[in-house]
Amino acid sequence: MSFLVIGECVADIVRGADGTERVHPGGSPANVAHGLGRLGREVTLLTQLADDPAGRRIADHLKGAGVRIEVAGVPARTPSAVVGLDARGQATYTFDIAWTLESGEPPVARPAHVHIGSIAAVTAPGAAAVLAEVERVRDRATVSYDPNVRPALMGEHGEAVARVERCVALSDLVKASDEDLAWLYPGQDPREAAARWLGLGPAVVLVTRGAAGSLALTRRETVSAQAPEVTVVDTVGAGDSFMSAVLDTLAGRGREDLSGLDAGYLARLLRRAGAAAAVTVSRAGAQPPDRAELDAAGERFALRFGRVS
């Protein structure tokens, strides 16, 4: 099964609470593609990269995981984000990024699944090209979306919500954090916000809640799962690792299959994805597990809760 991920690459400049700096390849869509590659999936990333040291480092990082890179536009410099970490490893972001993907770029042929998200899905002028590509392939591919909200880049709130909801409406599977939903729908319970999204079209909505675990909602089921206990180094890329593991687990399932997932399967799906996120937060930077690591972590978690069948 082939995956197409569309979105930004970002050089994450991580500043620790002690003032030290590390540079990691990042960008939510790029992290999802990298995670899928690490799990052995056939994946192409449609993105923009500059021919500069950061761009070359990111390209090497992705290719090292087996990701095929389709560069659709070369910016003046590779986008960057200064990531500040507090004493608990929680991340805040300051961005230097532009997204200028144009419609009419050479398409990636016949993916079985398309994933979009974050900055690229809602930032003009490139967001229009992202949605055009989704609409081009949606009749033969399933679609997932992660808003990965970055308030500093979202613009006026009402317009941002409308852009996010357009992406939700094009998707079969949506994942968001409780922090994403709190920004989009202030004061609304995450379950209510997820139910709102189900009404727009997706078959499945997933909500991550950090150490509090995760939720899965369909039109028939609402399921929760605990998060594994882990010592957190930093939280960079945790949600993207969660997303990669979800897509890996659901690989090959069509729209009707997603609509019919039962409560037991959804719970096991959340636990496996939570195990992937736990591996990632246990080490610095967005470093998702490979299949052997995920299987081992999932096995440890499954001893308590059961396996994905």
mmCIF file of N, CA and C in Angstrom, residues 40-134:
data_model
loop_
_atom_site.group_PDB
_atom_site.id
_atom_site.type_symbol
_atom_site.label_atom_id
_atom_site.label_comp_id
_atom_site.label_asym_id
_atom_site.label_seq_id
_atom_site.Cartn_x
_atom_site.Cartn_y
_atom_site.Cartn_z
ATOM 1 N N GLY A 40 8.346 0.835 7.621
ATOM 2 C CA GLY A 40 8.475 0.015 6.423
ATOM 3 C C GLY A 40 7.439 0.269 5.356
ATOM 4 N N ARG A 41 6.675 1.336 5.469
ATOM 5 C CA ARG A 41 5.641 1.635 4.494
ATOM 6 C C ARG A 41 6.211 2.380 3.276
ATOM 7 N N GLU A 42 5.578 2.183 2.133
ATOM 8 C CA GLU A 42 5.931 2.918 0.913
ATOM 9 C C GLU A 42 5.284 4.295 0.991
ATOM 10 N N VAL A 43 6.098 5.346 1.085
ATOM 11 C CA VAL A 43 5.553 6.672 1.338
ATOM 12 C C VAL A 43 6.316 7.715 0.536
ATOM 13 N N THR A 44 5.543 8.650 -0.024
ATOM 14 C CA THR A 44 6.083 9.803 -0.741
ATOM 15 C C THR A 44 5.667 11.067 -0.002
ATOM 16 N N LEU A 45 6.592 11.982 0.166
ATOM 17 C CA LEU A 45 6.305 13.288 0.766
ATOM 18 C C LEU A 45 6.381 14.349 -0.312
ATOM 19 N N LEU A 46 5.255 15.017 -0.579
ATOM 20 C CA LEU A 46 5.207 16.150 -1.488
ATOM 21 C C LEU A 46 5.415 17.403 -0.649
ATOM 22 N N THR A 47 6.525 18.111 -0.877
ATOM 23 C CA THR A 47 6.915 19.171 0.057
ATOM 24 C C THR A 47 7.714 20.236 -0.652
ATOM 25 N N GLN A 48 8.246 21.180 0.117
ATOM 26 C CA GLN A 48 9.150 22.202 -0.372
ATOM 27 C C GLN A 48 10.404 22.199 0.495
ATOM 28 N N LEU A 49 11.560 22.225 -0.159
ATOM 29 C CA LEU A 49 12.838 22.226 0.542
ATOM 30 C C LEU A 49 13.811 23.131 -0.186
ATOM 31 N N ALA A 50 14.577 23.904 0.561
ATOM 32 C CA ALA A 50 15.641 24.713 -0.025
ATOM 33 C C ALA A 50 16.913 23.877 -0.129
ATOM 34 N N ASP A 51 17.769 24.281 -1.062
ATOM 35 C CA ASP A 51 19.073 23.620 -1.197
ATOM 36 C C ASP A 51 20.055 24.341 -0.286
ATOM 37 N N ASP A 52 19.873 24.124 1.015
ATOM 38 C CA ASP A 52 20.741 24.732 2.023
ATOM 39 C C ASP A 52 21.077 23.650 3.050
ATOM 40 N N PRO A 53 21.951 23.927 4.002
ATOM 41 C CA PRO A 53 22.338 22.863 4.945
ATOM 42 C C PRO A 53 21.157 22.221 5.661
ATOM 43 N N ALA A 54 20.182 23.027 6.101
ATOM 44 C CA ALA A 54 19.030 22.464 6.793
ATOM 45 C C ALA A 54 18.203 21.590 5.860
ATOM 46 N N GLY A 55 18.019 22.067 4.622
ATOM 47 C CA GLY A 55 17.251 21.292 3.656
ATOM 48 C C GLY A 55 17.912 19.963 3.332
ATOM 49 N N ARG A 56 19.220 19.992 3.156
ATOM 50 C CA ARG A 56 19.927 18.747 2.851
ATOM 51 C C ARG A 56 19.890 17.792 4.040
ATOM 52 N N ARG A 57 19.974 18.341 5.240
ATOM 53 C CA ARG A 57 19.912 17.492 6.429
ATOM 54 C C ARG A 57 18.543 16.819 6.539
ATOM 55 N N ILE A 58 17.486 17.583 6.300
ATOM 56 C CA ILE A 58 16.139 17.022 6.354
ATOM 57 C C ILE A 58 15.962 15.958 5.272
ATOM 58 N N ALA A 59 16.436 16.245 4.050
ATOM 59 C CA ALA A 59 16.305 15.281 2.960
ATOM 60 C C ALA A 59 17.025 13.978 3.294
ATOM 61 N N ASP A 60 18.212 14.070 3.825
ATOM 62 C CA ASP A 60 18.958 12.862 4.198
ATOM 63 C C ASP A 60 18.220 12.080 5.283
ATOM 64 N N HIS A 61 17.670 12.808 6.228
ATOM 65 C CA HIS A 61 16.915 12.192 7.332
ATOM 66 C C HIS A 61 15.726 11.397 6.780
ATOM 67 N N LEU A 62 14.970 12.004 5.868
ATOM 68 C CA LEU A 62 13.792 11.341 5.309
ATOM 69 C C LEU A 62 14.180 10.164 4.423
ATOM 70 N N LYS A 63 15.160 10.382 3.569
ATOM 71 C CA LYS A 63 15.579 9.298 2.682
ATOM 72 C C LYS A 63 16.146 8.125 3.474
ATOM 73 N N GLY A 64 16.770 8.426 4.610
ATOM 74 C CA GLY A 64 17.298 7.365 5.454
ATOM 75 C C GLY A 64 16.217 6.443 5.990
ATOM 76 N N ALA A 65 14.979 6.941 6.063
ATOM 77 C CA ALA A 65 13.847 6.122 6.495
ATOM 78 C C ALA A 65 13.107 5.510 5.317
ATOM 79 N N GLY A 66 13.611 5.743 4.104
ATOM 80 C CA GLY A 66 12.962 5.185 2.920
ATOM 81 C C GLY A 66 11.886 6.053 2.316
ATOM 82 N N VAL A 67 11.787 7.321 2.746
ATOM 83 C CA VAL A 67 10.765 8.218 2.209
ATOM 84 C C VAL A 67 11.209 8.745 0.845
ATOM 85 N N ARG A 68 10.317 8.689 -0.123
ATOM 86 C CA ARG A 68 10.555 9.312 -1.427
ATOM 87 C C ARG A 68 10.120 10.767 -1.338
ATOM 88 N N ILE A 69 10.980 11.689 -1.734
ATOM 89 C CA ILE A 69 10.684 13.118 -1.626
ATOM 90 C C ILE A 69 10.365 13.680 -3.005
ATOM 91 N N GLU A 70 9.226 14.333 -3.096
ATOM 92 C CA GLU A 70 8.825 15.038 -4.311
ATOM 93 C C GLU A 70 8.840 16.530 -3.987
ATOM 94 N N VAL A 71 9.849 17.256 -4.470
ATOM 95 C CA VAL A 71 9.978 18.673 -4.152
ATOM 96 C C VAL A 71 9.199 19.493 -5.167
ATOM 97 N N ALA A 72 8.220 20.243 -4.673
ATOM 98 C CA ALA A 72 7.369 21.055 -5.529
ATOM 99 C C ALA A 72 7.569 22.517 -5.159
ATOM 100 N N GLY A 73 8.703 23.053 -5.527
ATOM 101 C CA GLY A 73 9.021 24.434 -5.206
ATOM 102 C C GLY A 73 10.173 24.524 -4.237
ATOM 103 N N VAL A 74 11.100 25.426 -4.528
ATOM 104 C CA VAL A 74 12.293 25.602 -3.703
ATOM 105 C C VAL A 74 12.228 26.976 -3.048
ATOM 106 N N PRO A 75 11.983 27.045 -1.738
ATOM 107 C CA PRO A 75 11.946 28.347 -1.062
ATOM 108 C C PRO A 75 13.343 28.944 -0.937
ATOM 109 N N ALA A 76 13.400 30.211 -0.548
ATOM 110 C CA ALA A 76 14.695 30.870 -0.392
ATOM 111 C C ALA A 76 15.515 30.212 0.704
ATOM 112 N N ARG A 77 14.849 29.719 1.732
ATOM 113 C CA ARG A 77 15.538 29.000 2.809
ATOM 114 C C ARG A 77 14.574 27.969 3.384
ATOM 115 N N THR A 78 15.136 26.940 3.946
ATOM 116 C CA THR A 78 14.302 25.913 4.563
ATOM 117 C C THR A 78 13.593 26.492 5.782
ATOM 118 N N PRO A 79 12.292 26.260 5.904
ATOM 119 C CA PRO A 79 11.564 26.769 7.064
ATOM 120 C C PRO A 79 12.175 26.269 8.367
ATOM 121 N N SER A 80 12.033 27.087 9.413
ATOM 122 C CA SER A 80 12.576 26.703 10.711
ATOM 123 C C SER A 80 11.584 27.047 11.810
ATOM 124 N N ALA A 81 11.769 26.376 12.933
ATOM 125 C CA ALA A 81 10.969 26.648 14.125
ATOM 126 C C ALA A 81 11.879 26.571 15.326
ATOM 127 N N VAL A 82 11.862 27.615 16.143
ATOM 128 C CA VAL A 82 12.573 27.568 17.417
ATOM 129 C C VAL A 82 11.626 26.926 18.428
ATOM 130 N N VAL A 83 12.049 25.793 18.964
ATOM 131 C CA VAL A 83 11.221 25.016 19.881
ATOM 132 C C VAL A 83 11.765 25.207 21.295
ATOM 133 N N GLY A 84 10.975 25.840 22.152
ATOM 134 C CA GLY A 84 11.382 26.011 23.543
ATOM 135 C C GLY A 84 10.816 24.902 24.407
ATOM 136 N N LEU A 85 11.645 24.305 25.237
ATOM 137 C CA LEU A 85 11.208 23.235 26.134
ATOM 138 C C LEU A 85 11.230 23.725 27.568
ATOM 139 N N ASP A 86 10.156 23.447 28.296
ATOM 140 C CA ASP A 86 10.156 23.787 29.711
ATOM 141 C C ASP A 86 10.737 22.618 30.512
ATOM 142 N N ALA A 87 10.703 22.727 31.820
ATOM 143 C CA ALA A 87 11.330 21.710 32.668
ATOM 144 C C ALA A 87 10.658 20.350 32.540
ATOM 145 N N ARG A 88 9.405 20.309 32.049
ATOM 146 C CA ARG A 88 8.699 19.034 31.875
ATOM 147 C C ARG A 88 8.844 18.469 30.467
ATOM 148 N N GLY A 89 9.603 19.172 29.596
ATOM 149 C CA GLY A 89 9.758 18.716 28.221
ATOM 150 C C GLY A 89 8.655 19.176 27.299
ATOM 151 N N GLN A 90 7.721 20.006 27.775
ATOM 152 C CA GLN A 90 6.649 20.520 26.934
ATOM 153 C C GLN A 90 7.201 21.567 25.973
ATOM 154 N N ALA A 91 6.697 21.552 24.732
ATOM 155 C CA ALA A 91 7.270 22.384 23.674
ATOM 156 C C ALA A 91 6.386 23.582 23.339
ATOM 157 N N THR A 92 7.022 24.732 23.066
ATOM 158 C CA THR A 92 6.381 25.890 22.462
ATOM 159 C C THR A 92 7.188 26.262 21.218
ATOM 160 N N TYR A 93 6.532 26.929 20.224
ATOM 161 C CA TYR A 93 7.149 27.097 18.917
ATOM 162 C C TYR A 93 7.117 28.552 18.457
ATOM 163 N N THR A 94 8.212 28.986 17.807
ATOM 164 C CA THR A 94 8.277 30.264 17.109
ATOM 165 C C THR A 94 8.752 29.966 15.688
ATOM 166 N N PHE A 95 7.995 30.407 14.659
ATOM 167 C CA PHE A 95 8.213 29.937 13.300
ATOM 168 C C PHE A 95 8.814 30.984 12.375
ATOM 169 N N ASP A 96 9.599 30.509 11.426
ATOM 170 C CA ASP A 96 10.023 31.262 10.244
ATOM 171 C C ASP A 96 9.712 30.366 9.060
ATOM 172 N N ILE A 97 8.515 30.522 8.480
ATOM 173 C CA ILE A 97 8.048 29.554 7.499
ATOM 174 C C ILE A 97 7.139 30.223 6.473
ATOM 175 N N ALA A 98 7.224 29.738 5.250
ATOM 176 C CA ALA A 98 6.289 30.106 4.184
ATOM 177 C C ALA A 98 5.905 28.825 3.458
ATOM 178 N N TRP A 99 4.714 28.822 2.867
ATOM 179 C CA TRP A 99 4.236 27.641 2.150
ATOM 180 C C TRP A 99 3.590 28.107 0.853
ATOM 181 N N THR A 100 4.248 27.818 -0.257
ATOM 182 C CA THR A 100 3.865 28.419 -1.539
ATOM 183 C C THR A 100 3.626 27.376 -2.622
ATOM 184 N N LEU A 101 3.261 26.158 -2.231
ATOM 185 C CA LEU A 101 2.949 25.110 -3.204
ATOM 186 C C LEU A 101 1.921 25.634 -4.199
ATOM 187 N N GLU A 102 2.119 25.343 -5.481
ATOM 188 C CA GLU A 102 1.224 25.834 -6.514
ATOM 189 C C GLU A 102 0.439 24.696 -7.140
ATOM 190 N N SER A 103 -0.812 24.983 -7.498
ATOM 191 C CA SER A 103 -1.612 24.008 -8.238
ATOM 192 C C SER A 103 -0.953 23.728 -9.574
ATOM 193 N N GLY A 104 -1.120 22.517 -10.037
ATOM 194 C CA GLY A 104 -0.516 22.157 -11.310
ATOM 195 C C GLY A 104 0.858 21.548 -11.185
ATOM 196 N N GLU A 105 1.371 21.395 -9.940
ATOM 197 C CA GLU A 105 2.629 20.691 -9.766
ATOM 198 C C GLU A 105 2.435 19.238 -10.198
ATOM 199 N N PRO A 106 3.501 18.562 -10.655
ATOM 200 C CA PRO A 106 3.343 17.179 -11.100
ATOM 201 C C PRO A 106 2.756 16.322 -9.979
ATOM 202 N N PRO A 107 1.621 15.632 -10.244
ATOM 203 C CA PRO A 107 0.992 14.839 -9.190
ATOM 204 C C PRO A 107 1.768 13.555 -8.906
ATOM 205 N N VAL A 108 1.591 13.064 -7.704
ATOM 206 C CA VAL A 108 2.119 11.757 -7.347
ATOM 207 C C VAL A 108 1.058 10.731 -7.707
ATOM 208 N N ALA A 109 1.400 9.765 -8.517
ATOM 209 C CA ALA A 109 0.404 8.867 -9.092
ATOM 210 C C ALA A 109 -0.166 7.894 -8.069
ATOM 211 N N ARG A 110 -1.452 7.773 -8.044
ATOM 212 C CA ARG A 110 -2.229 6.704 -7.442
ATOM 213 C C ARG A 110 -1.839 6.255 -6.031
ATOM 214 N N PRO A 111 -1.815 7.138 -5.079
ATOM 215 C CA PRO A 111 -1.633 6.682 -3.703
ATOM 216 C C PRO A 111 -2.903 5.999 -3.212
ATOM 217 N N ALA A 112 -2.761 5.080 -2.267
ATOM 218 C CA ALA A 112 -3.930 4.452 -1.652
ATOM 219 C C ALA A 112 -4.461 5.288 -0.491
ATOM 220 N N HIS A 113 -3.570 6.099 0.089
ATOM 221 C CA HIS A 113 -3.979 6.963 1.192
ATOM 222 C C HIS A 113 -3.204 8.270 1.113
ATOM 223 N N VAL A 114 -3.890 9.383 1.409
ATOM 224 C CA VAL A 114 -3.276 10.711 1.426
ATOM 225 C C VAL A 114 -3.419 11.298 2.829
ATOM 226 N N HIS A 115 -2.312 11.798 3.358
ATOM 227 C CA HIS A 115 -2.346 12.473 4.650
ATOM 228 C C HIS A 115 -1.939 13.930 4.466
ATOM 229 N N ILE A 116 -2.697 14.847 5.060
ATOM 230 C CA ILE A 116 -2.377 16.268 5.036
ATOM 231 C C ILE A 116 -2.417 16.794 6.465
ATOM 232 N N GLY A 117 -1.851 17.991 6.650
ATOM 233 C CA GLY A 117 -1.949 18.545 7.984
ATOM 234 C C GLY A 117 -1.144 19.785 8.217
ATOM 235 N N SER A 118 -1.372 20.336 9.398
ATOM 236 C CA SER A 118 -0.592 21.401 9.984
ATOM 237 C C SER A 118 -0.570 22.650 9.112
ATOM 238 N N ILE A 119 0.590 23.267 9.019
ATOM 239 C CA ILE A 119 0.742 24.567 8.377
ATOM 240 C C ILE A 119 0.340 24.519 6.911
ATOM 241 N N ALA A 120 0.752 23.473 6.222
ATOM 242 C CA ALA A 120 0.549 23.401 4.773
ATOM 243 C C ALA A 120 -0.913 23.317 4.374
ATOM 244 N N ALA A 121 -1.753 22.777 5.239
ATOM 245 C CA ALA A 121 -3.155 22.566 4.877
ATOM 246 C C ALA A 121 -4.007 23.822 5.025
ATOM 247 N N VAL A 122 -3.491 24.844 5.724
ATOM 248 C CA VAL A 122 -4.313 26.024 5.992
ATOM 249 C C VAL A 122 -3.624 27.345 5.673
ATOM 250 N N THR A 123 -2.360 27.312 5.221
ATOM 251 C CA THR A 123 -1.603 28.540 5.002
ATOM 252 C C THR A 123 -1.568 28.907 3.523
ATOM 253 N N ALA A 124 -2.079 30.107 3.194
ATOM 254 C CA ALA A 124 -2.039 30.596 1.817
ATOM 255 C C ALA A 124 -0.606 31.004 1.468
ATOM 256 N N PRO A 125 -0.245 30.912 0.168
ATOM 257 C CA PRO A 125 -1.109 30.476 -0.916
ATOM 258 C C PRO A 125 -1.112 28.967 -1.164
ATOM 259 N N GLY A 126 -0.251 28.219 -0.486
ATOM 260 C CA GLY A 126 -0.077 26.815 -0.836
ATOM 261 C C GLY A 126 -1.198 25.896 -0.429
ATOM 262 N N ALA A 127 -2.015 26.296 0.563
ATOM 263 C CA ALA A 127 -3.069 25.406 1.038
ATOM 264 C C ALA A 127 -4.053 25.040 -0.066
ATOM 265 N N ALA A 128 -4.321 25.964 -0.975
ATOM 266 C CA ALA A 128 -5.262 25.681 -2.061
ATOM 267 C C ALA A 128 -4.770 24.525 -2.925
ATOM 268 N N ALA A 129 -3.465 24.466 -3.148
ATOM 269 C CA ALA A 129 -2.910 23.383 -3.946
ATOM 270 C C ALA A 129 -2.992 22.056 -3.195
ATOM 271 N N VAL A 130 -2.818 22.078 -1.872
ATOM 272 C CA VAL A 130 -2.953 20.859 -1.079
ATOM 273 C C VAL A 130 -4.358 20.296 -1.211
ATOM 274 N N LEU A 131 -5.359 21.148 -1.036
ATOM 275 C CA LEU A 131 -6.737 20.681 -1.113
ATOM 276 C C LEU A 131 -7.096 20.237 -2.528
ATOM 277 N N ALA A 132 -6.538 20.899 -3.536
ATOM 278 C CA ALA A 132 -6.789 20.483 -4.914
ATOM 279 C C ALA A 132 -6.245 19.085 -5.167
ATOM 280 N N GLU A 133 -5.080 18.782 -4.612
ATOM 281 C CA GLU A 133 -4.509 17.445 -4.783
ATOM 282 C C GLU A 133 -5.356 16.395 -4.063
ATOM 283 N N VAL A 134 -5.849 16.728 -2.876
ATOM 284 C CA VAL A 134 -6.730 15.804 -2.164
ATOM 285 C C VAL A 134 -7.989 15.531 -2.980
#
